[in-house]
Amino acid sequence: MANMSHNNLNAKLVLLGDMGAGKSSLVIRFVKGQFLEFQESTIGAAFFSQTLAVNNATVKFEIWDTAGQERYHSLAPMYYRGAAAAIIVFDITSTDSFERAKKWVQELQKQGNPNMVMALAGNKADLEDKRKVTAEEARIYAEENGLFFMETSAKTAVNVNDMFYEIAKRLPRAQTSQNPAGMVLVDRPAEGSRSSCCA
Amino acid sequence: MTTDSNSSSSESDDQNPNSNIDQSLDAIENQLASISMSSHPPTATSLDEDVVDEENEEEEEEEEVEEEKLVSSVNGSLNEEIVAAQAKVDSIEHEQHIETNCKPGSSSSSFAWRDTTEAEPPLSPSSSGYAGERGSTSGGDDDDIGEVEHDGVLGQWVSGKRHPDEDDASVSWRKRKKHFFILSHSGKPIYSRYGDEHKLAGFSATLQAIISFVENGGDRVKLVRAGKHQVVFLVKGPIYLVCISCTEEPYESLKGQLELLYGQLILILTKSVNRCFEKNPKFDMTSLLGGTDAVFSSLIHSFSWNPATFLHAYSCLPLAYTTRQAVGAILQDVAGSGILFALLMCKHKVISLVGAQKASLHPDDILLLSNFITSSESFRTSESFSPICLPRYNPMAFLYGYVHYFDVDTYLILLTTSSDAFYNLKDSRIRIETVLLKSNVLSEVQRSMLDGGMRIEDLPVDPTSRAGPMYPHLGLPRPATDSSGRIRDAHVGIGGPAGLWHFIYRSIYHDQFVASEFSAPINSSRQQKRLYRAYQRLYSSMHDKGMGPYKTQFRRDENYVLLSWVTQDFELYAAFDPLADKALAIKTCNRVCQWVKNVENEIFLLGASPFSW
Ligand SMILES: Nc1nc2c(ncn2[C@@H]2O[C@H](COP(=O)(O)OP(=O)(O)OP(=O)(O)O)[C@@H](O)[C@H]2O)c(=O)[nH]1
Ligand SMILES: [Mg+2]
């Protein structure tokens, strides 16, 4: 269970949000530095990993990009269970997606890990002229619910890396990670046999 | 069963002479009335430029095809004489061979190639439920209007729903040759191949009215014929599936396609979706299938190129025996640790697969699984972990599938019952990958893709002498340079020995099939689709419970000579030049069978198959 060795931290991060909000686009921007105009709808969940250096430590994010399609909603716990951080994504041009985001926040508050770092991402910030959700109302909602909020654009890359850095900084440091709760960080079996995949 | 007039037919006696059903049928016919099949609209002006353009393209292609065929027929007949001369040498023992293989199981006649249509003049249309293709009379005869042509190999086919803007009032929608619908028992649209489901609510309600009317009478409607259209129904609890087609495919084939469509739905949602209808009969299921259009349209597309959809068998990528063994060994190795099934696939072909303990994988599940994965771009982006239901294994429950692409075409599927096995499966994949890289399997897979499968031009004259591991690929040197003992040189570009054009061999014991590569004159995708449909009809006539089962069939029409041979061990379907000599064709079939047996190590997955346990 040693998720922290020296200054290295493994952190499971899950992205939740309505279909088409831009979860995959944000992850692909962060991990591969790319953007696709036509990003296909995710099936189940896709797994990525990316390492960040923050304050002379490294954080290895193990990212679950979940599918926003309705049929996968009931399976979400499978992916957010044990997550240290969550990004709840909505599309600033869709009020429905904002409502959906609030539902995810509620679910995580009920079911998730209480120490989970939660970020609210108002994505597609480049589509200012189609905006339906104001930055103000999203910020107020985020503050009330203990999330930090950023408006992002996977297309122009605005605030994408910043958001992941911010999460990395807010992750509980060494002391908390050794608490018995053990849910802050990734909970993986057979830790020792995995050496090859981290190379 | 089916009737040929413009009337409904249902499973039992037609005791419902009733105005209601007639009205419903009228409604359907009205909606279909303008779907004219007989020919191109001579002046297909305006309205839908898309459709017109594509039709013109098809027409051009058609003309090309006809020319090609003419040339090859002429050559083909010359050709046969050459073959006849060469083939005499080994004829006798092969005839003995075919006799002994046919005897067991056939009660009355020891060995009879059933000669059903040969006597008919070559251009006569169909009889006895076997419709000859009439491709030359009307352009676009067998193709769905606007369907992007695809040669099944290069994969330029466009995924996703096409023409979502259409509804049942659009001219273009009515002209489509093959519609598929899924609807709920309350008449709510769930899926439509063409057009937006929601705009087709009225049409859906009409279909629902027909089905439930007959159902209420304690009966079940299976097939309605309306002029050139067949409307095939499949009822699966609260879910109704309907195919409206004027492709002249046999009822059994269309029904099989609906079964697969249903299976695909179950793979995505499991059968527990029925509970939603118990709670709310008017439940709208479309939202549960969001983002899956590409999966269904690619499955429907495979109904016109992938023989697995009617053979209910899977096919393997040709590989050296030791290579496939190596893959099987590493898959077997990981399969113990919580993995139910492990499959390594290249496109829709199996490289190797294993099942834990006694678990067995049905070929239809393999088809639906690989269709689901290859048609969803999402799996290519990154490794993923998704709920997947195998309808033949257990339609009620999800398994969890780990999917990882090693390269553009080659992917690994690990299926487990445990929803938190991701990291285990990821570790297993890393172990598998290491072995595959070390033993060069992935590059051999790539090479096999380039080399292709069995080519009829390579059919050895005397297959018995050409067996053995001395040849690297399918018992053949490549590139083929030797001319001794092979008649390839005499047949370059003209369709192979004795006018053999193509074959499909299905090994019953292995649940697998192998199809030869397409070569001249079956070059165009249009020709391939026509041959595919001919095989489909042949298959269903061989398996017709009413008339069959046949042991052998020999059919000649203006397009081909088709020969089929069904034994306890295998089924062979072969297409020859329409002028091919019958005795020679039979001999050639024997050689094909011998050839397949000689190289079965390379073309089939042997031993490790869970089916044989
Ligand atoms: N203009 C703009 N478009 C974006 C942005 N992010 C994503 N998109 C587009 O929005 C569409 C949906 O994006 P995805 O990343 O697939 O959305 P998702 O949340 O992963 O959707 P699901 O996988 O179905 O849950 C794609 O066509 C993207 O190109 C953005 O920042 N700006
Ligand atoms: Mg996505």
Short mmCIF file of N, CA and C in Angstrom, two decimals, chain B residues 315-324 346 348-352 441 443-455 472-475 478 512-517 599-605:
data_model
loop_
_atom_site.label_atom_id
_atom_site.label_comp_id
_atom_site.label_asym_id
_atom_site.label_seq_id
_atom_site.Cartn_x
_atom_site.Cartn_y
_atom_site.Cartn_z
N SER B 315 -13.11 -16.74 -38.06
CA SER B 315 -11.96 -16.99 -38.91
C SER B 315 -10.70 -16.50 -38.23
N CYS B 316 -9.60 -17.17 -38.59
CA CYS B 316 -8.31 -16.86 -37.97
C CYS B 316 -7.40 -16.17 -38.96
N LEU B 317 -6.51 -15.38 -38.43
CA LEU B 317 -5.46 -14.81 -39.27
C LEU B 317 -4.45 -15.93 -39.54
N PRO B 318 -4.08 -16.15 -40.82
CA PRO B 318 -3.10 -17.20 -41.10
C PRO B 318 -1.76 -16.89 -40.41
N LEU B 319 -1.25 -17.88 -39.72
CA LEU B 319 0.01 -17.70 -38.99
C LEU B 319 0.73 -19.04 -38.91
N ALA B 320 2.05 -19.00 -38.82
CA ALA B 320 2.79 -20.24 -38.62
C ALA B 320 2.29 -20.91 -37.34
N TYR B 321 2.24 -22.23 -37.38
CA TYR B 321 1.68 -22.99 -36.27
C TYR B 321 2.38 -22.63 -34.95
N THR B 322 3.70 -22.57 -34.99
CA THR B 322 4.46 -22.30 -33.77
C THR B 322 4.18 -20.90 -33.23
N THR B 323 3.95 -19.96 -34.13
CA THR B 323 3.64 -18.61 -33.69
C THR B 323 2.32 -18.58 -32.93
N ARG B 324 1.32 -19.22 -33.54
CA ARG B 324 0.01 -19.23 -32.89
C ARG B 324 0.09 -19.98 -31.55
N CYS B 346 -6.84 -9.59 -34.73
CA CYS B 346 -6.35 -8.64 -35.71
C CYS B 346 -7.56 -8.29 -36.57
N HIS B 348 -11.05 -8.33 -37.59
CA HIS B 348 -12.11 -9.25 -37.17
C HIS B 348 -11.62 -10.69 -37.11
N LYS B 349 -10.30 -10.89 -37.26
CA LYS B 349 -9.79 -12.25 -37.26
C LYS B 349 -9.09 -12.59 -35.95
N VAL B 350 -9.26 -13.83 -35.57
CA VAL B 350 -8.68 -14.30 -34.32
C VAL B 350 -7.23 -14.71 -34.55
N ILE B 351 -6.35 -14.27 -33.66
CA ILE B 351 -4.97 -14.77 -33.68
C ILE B 351 -4.89 -15.96 -32.73
N SER B 352 -5.41 -15.78 -31.54
CA SER B 352 -5.55 -16.90 -30.62
C SER B 352 -6.55 -16.52 -29.55
N VAL B 441 5.88 -11.78 -32.56
CA VAL B 441 4.54 -12.12 -33.03
C VAL B 441 3.89 -10.95 -33.77
N SER B 443 5.11 -8.54 -35.49
CA SER B 443 5.56 -8.29 -36.86
C SER B 443 5.11 -9.42 -37.78
N GLU B 444 5.03 -10.64 -37.24
CA GLU B 444 4.50 -11.73 -38.07
C GLU B 444 3.03 -11.50 -38.41
N VAL B 445 2.32 -10.92 -37.47
CA VAL B 445 0.91 -10.60 -37.72
C VAL B 445 0.82 -9.58 -38.85
N GLN B 446 1.65 -8.58 -38.77
CA GLN B 446 1.66 -7.57 -39.83
C GLN B 446 1.97 -8.21 -41.18
N ARG B 447 2.95 -9.12 -41.16
CA ARG B 447 3.33 -9.74 -42.43
C ARG B 447 2.20 -10.59 -42.98
N SER B 448 1.53 -11.30 -42.10
CA SER B 448 0.42 -12.12 -42.56
C SER B 448 -0.67 -11.26 -43.18
N MET B 449 -0.88 -10.09 -42.59
CA MET B 449 -1.88 -9.18 -43.16
C MET B 449 -1.50 -8.80 -44.59
N LEU B 450 -0.22 -8.57 -44.79
CA LEU B 450 0.24 -8.19 -46.13
C LEU B 450 0.16 -9.38 -47.09
N ASP B 451 0.59 -10.54 -46.60
CA ASP B 451 0.58 -11.73 -47.45
C ASP B 451 -0.82 -12.17 -47.82
N GLY B 452 -1.76 -11.92 -46.92
CA GLY B 452 -3.13 -12.35 -47.17
C GLY B 452 -3.31 -13.83 -46.92
N GLY B 453 -4.49 -14.32 -47.26
CA GLY B 453 -4.81 -15.71 -46.98
C GLY B 453 -4.63 -16.59 -48.21
N MET B 454 -5.48 -17.60 -48.33
CA MET B 454 -5.35 -18.55 -49.43
C MET B 454 -5.82 -17.91 -50.73
N ARG B 455 -5.03 -18.13 -51.76
CA ARG B 455 -5.40 -17.60 -53.08
C ARG B 455 -5.68 -18.76 -54.01
N PRO B 472 6.93 -21.50 -46.12
CA PRO B 472 6.68 -20.58 -45.02
C PRO B 472 5.23 -20.13 -44.87
N HIS B 473 4.52 -19.99 -45.94
CA HIS B 473 3.20 -19.39 -45.84
C HIS B 473 2.17 -20.22 -46.58
N LEU B 474 1.26 -20.82 -45.84
CA LEU B 474 0.16 -21.59 -46.42
C LEU B 474 0.65 -22.62 -47.42
N GLY B 475 1.76 -23.24 -47.09
CA GLY B 475 2.27 -24.30 -47.92
C GLY B 475 2.83 -23.81 -49.23
N ARG B 478 6.74 -17.82 -51.25
CA ARG B 478 6.23 -16.50 -51.60
C ARG B 478 7.38 -15.54 -51.69
N GLN B 512 -14.74 -22.89 -37.15
CA GLN B 512 -13.99 -21.85 -37.86
C GLN B 512 -14.20 -21.99 -39.36
N PHE B 513 -13.95 -20.91 -40.07
CA PHE B 513 -13.99 -21.00 -41.52
C PHE B 513 -12.79 -20.28 -42.11
N VAL B 514 -12.51 -20.64 -43.36
CA VAL B 514 -11.50 -19.89 -44.09
C VAL B 514 -12.10 -19.56 -45.46
N ALA B 515 -11.91 -18.35 -45.90
CA ALA B 515 -12.39 -17.95 -47.22
C ALA B 515 -11.18 -17.55 -48.04
N SER B 516 -11.17 -17.91 -49.31
CA SER B 516 -10.03 -17.52 -50.13
C SER B 516 -10.07 -16.01 -50.35
N GLU B 517 -8.92 -15.47 -50.69
CA GLU B 517 -8.86 -14.05 -51.02
C GLU B 517 -9.64 -13.83 -52.31
N VAL B 599 -2.88 -27.31 -44.88
CA VAL B 599 -2.40 -26.09 -44.22
C VAL B 599 -3.24 -25.73 -43.00
N GLU B 600 -4.02 -26.67 -42.50
CA GLU B 600 -4.93 -26.31 -41.42
C GLU B 600 -4.20 -25.85 -40.16
N ASN B 601 -2.97 -26.31 -40.00
CA ASN B 601 -2.14 -25.82 -38.90
C ASN B 601 -1.98 -24.31 -38.90
N GLU B 602 -2.00 -23.76 -40.09
CA GLU B 602 -1.72 -22.33 -40.20
C GLU B 602 -2.97 -21.48 -40.27
N ILE B 603 -4.05 -22.05 -40.78
CA ILE B 603 -5.24 -21.23 -40.98
C ILE B 603 -6.27 -21.38 -39.87
N PHE B 604 -6.14 -22.43 -39.09
CA PHE B 604 -7.09 -22.61 -37.99
C PHE B 604 -6.37 -22.59 -36.66
N LEU B 605 -7.13 -22.25 -35.66
CA LEU B 605 -6.65 -22.35 -34.29
C LEU B 605 -6.99 -23.76 -33.82
#
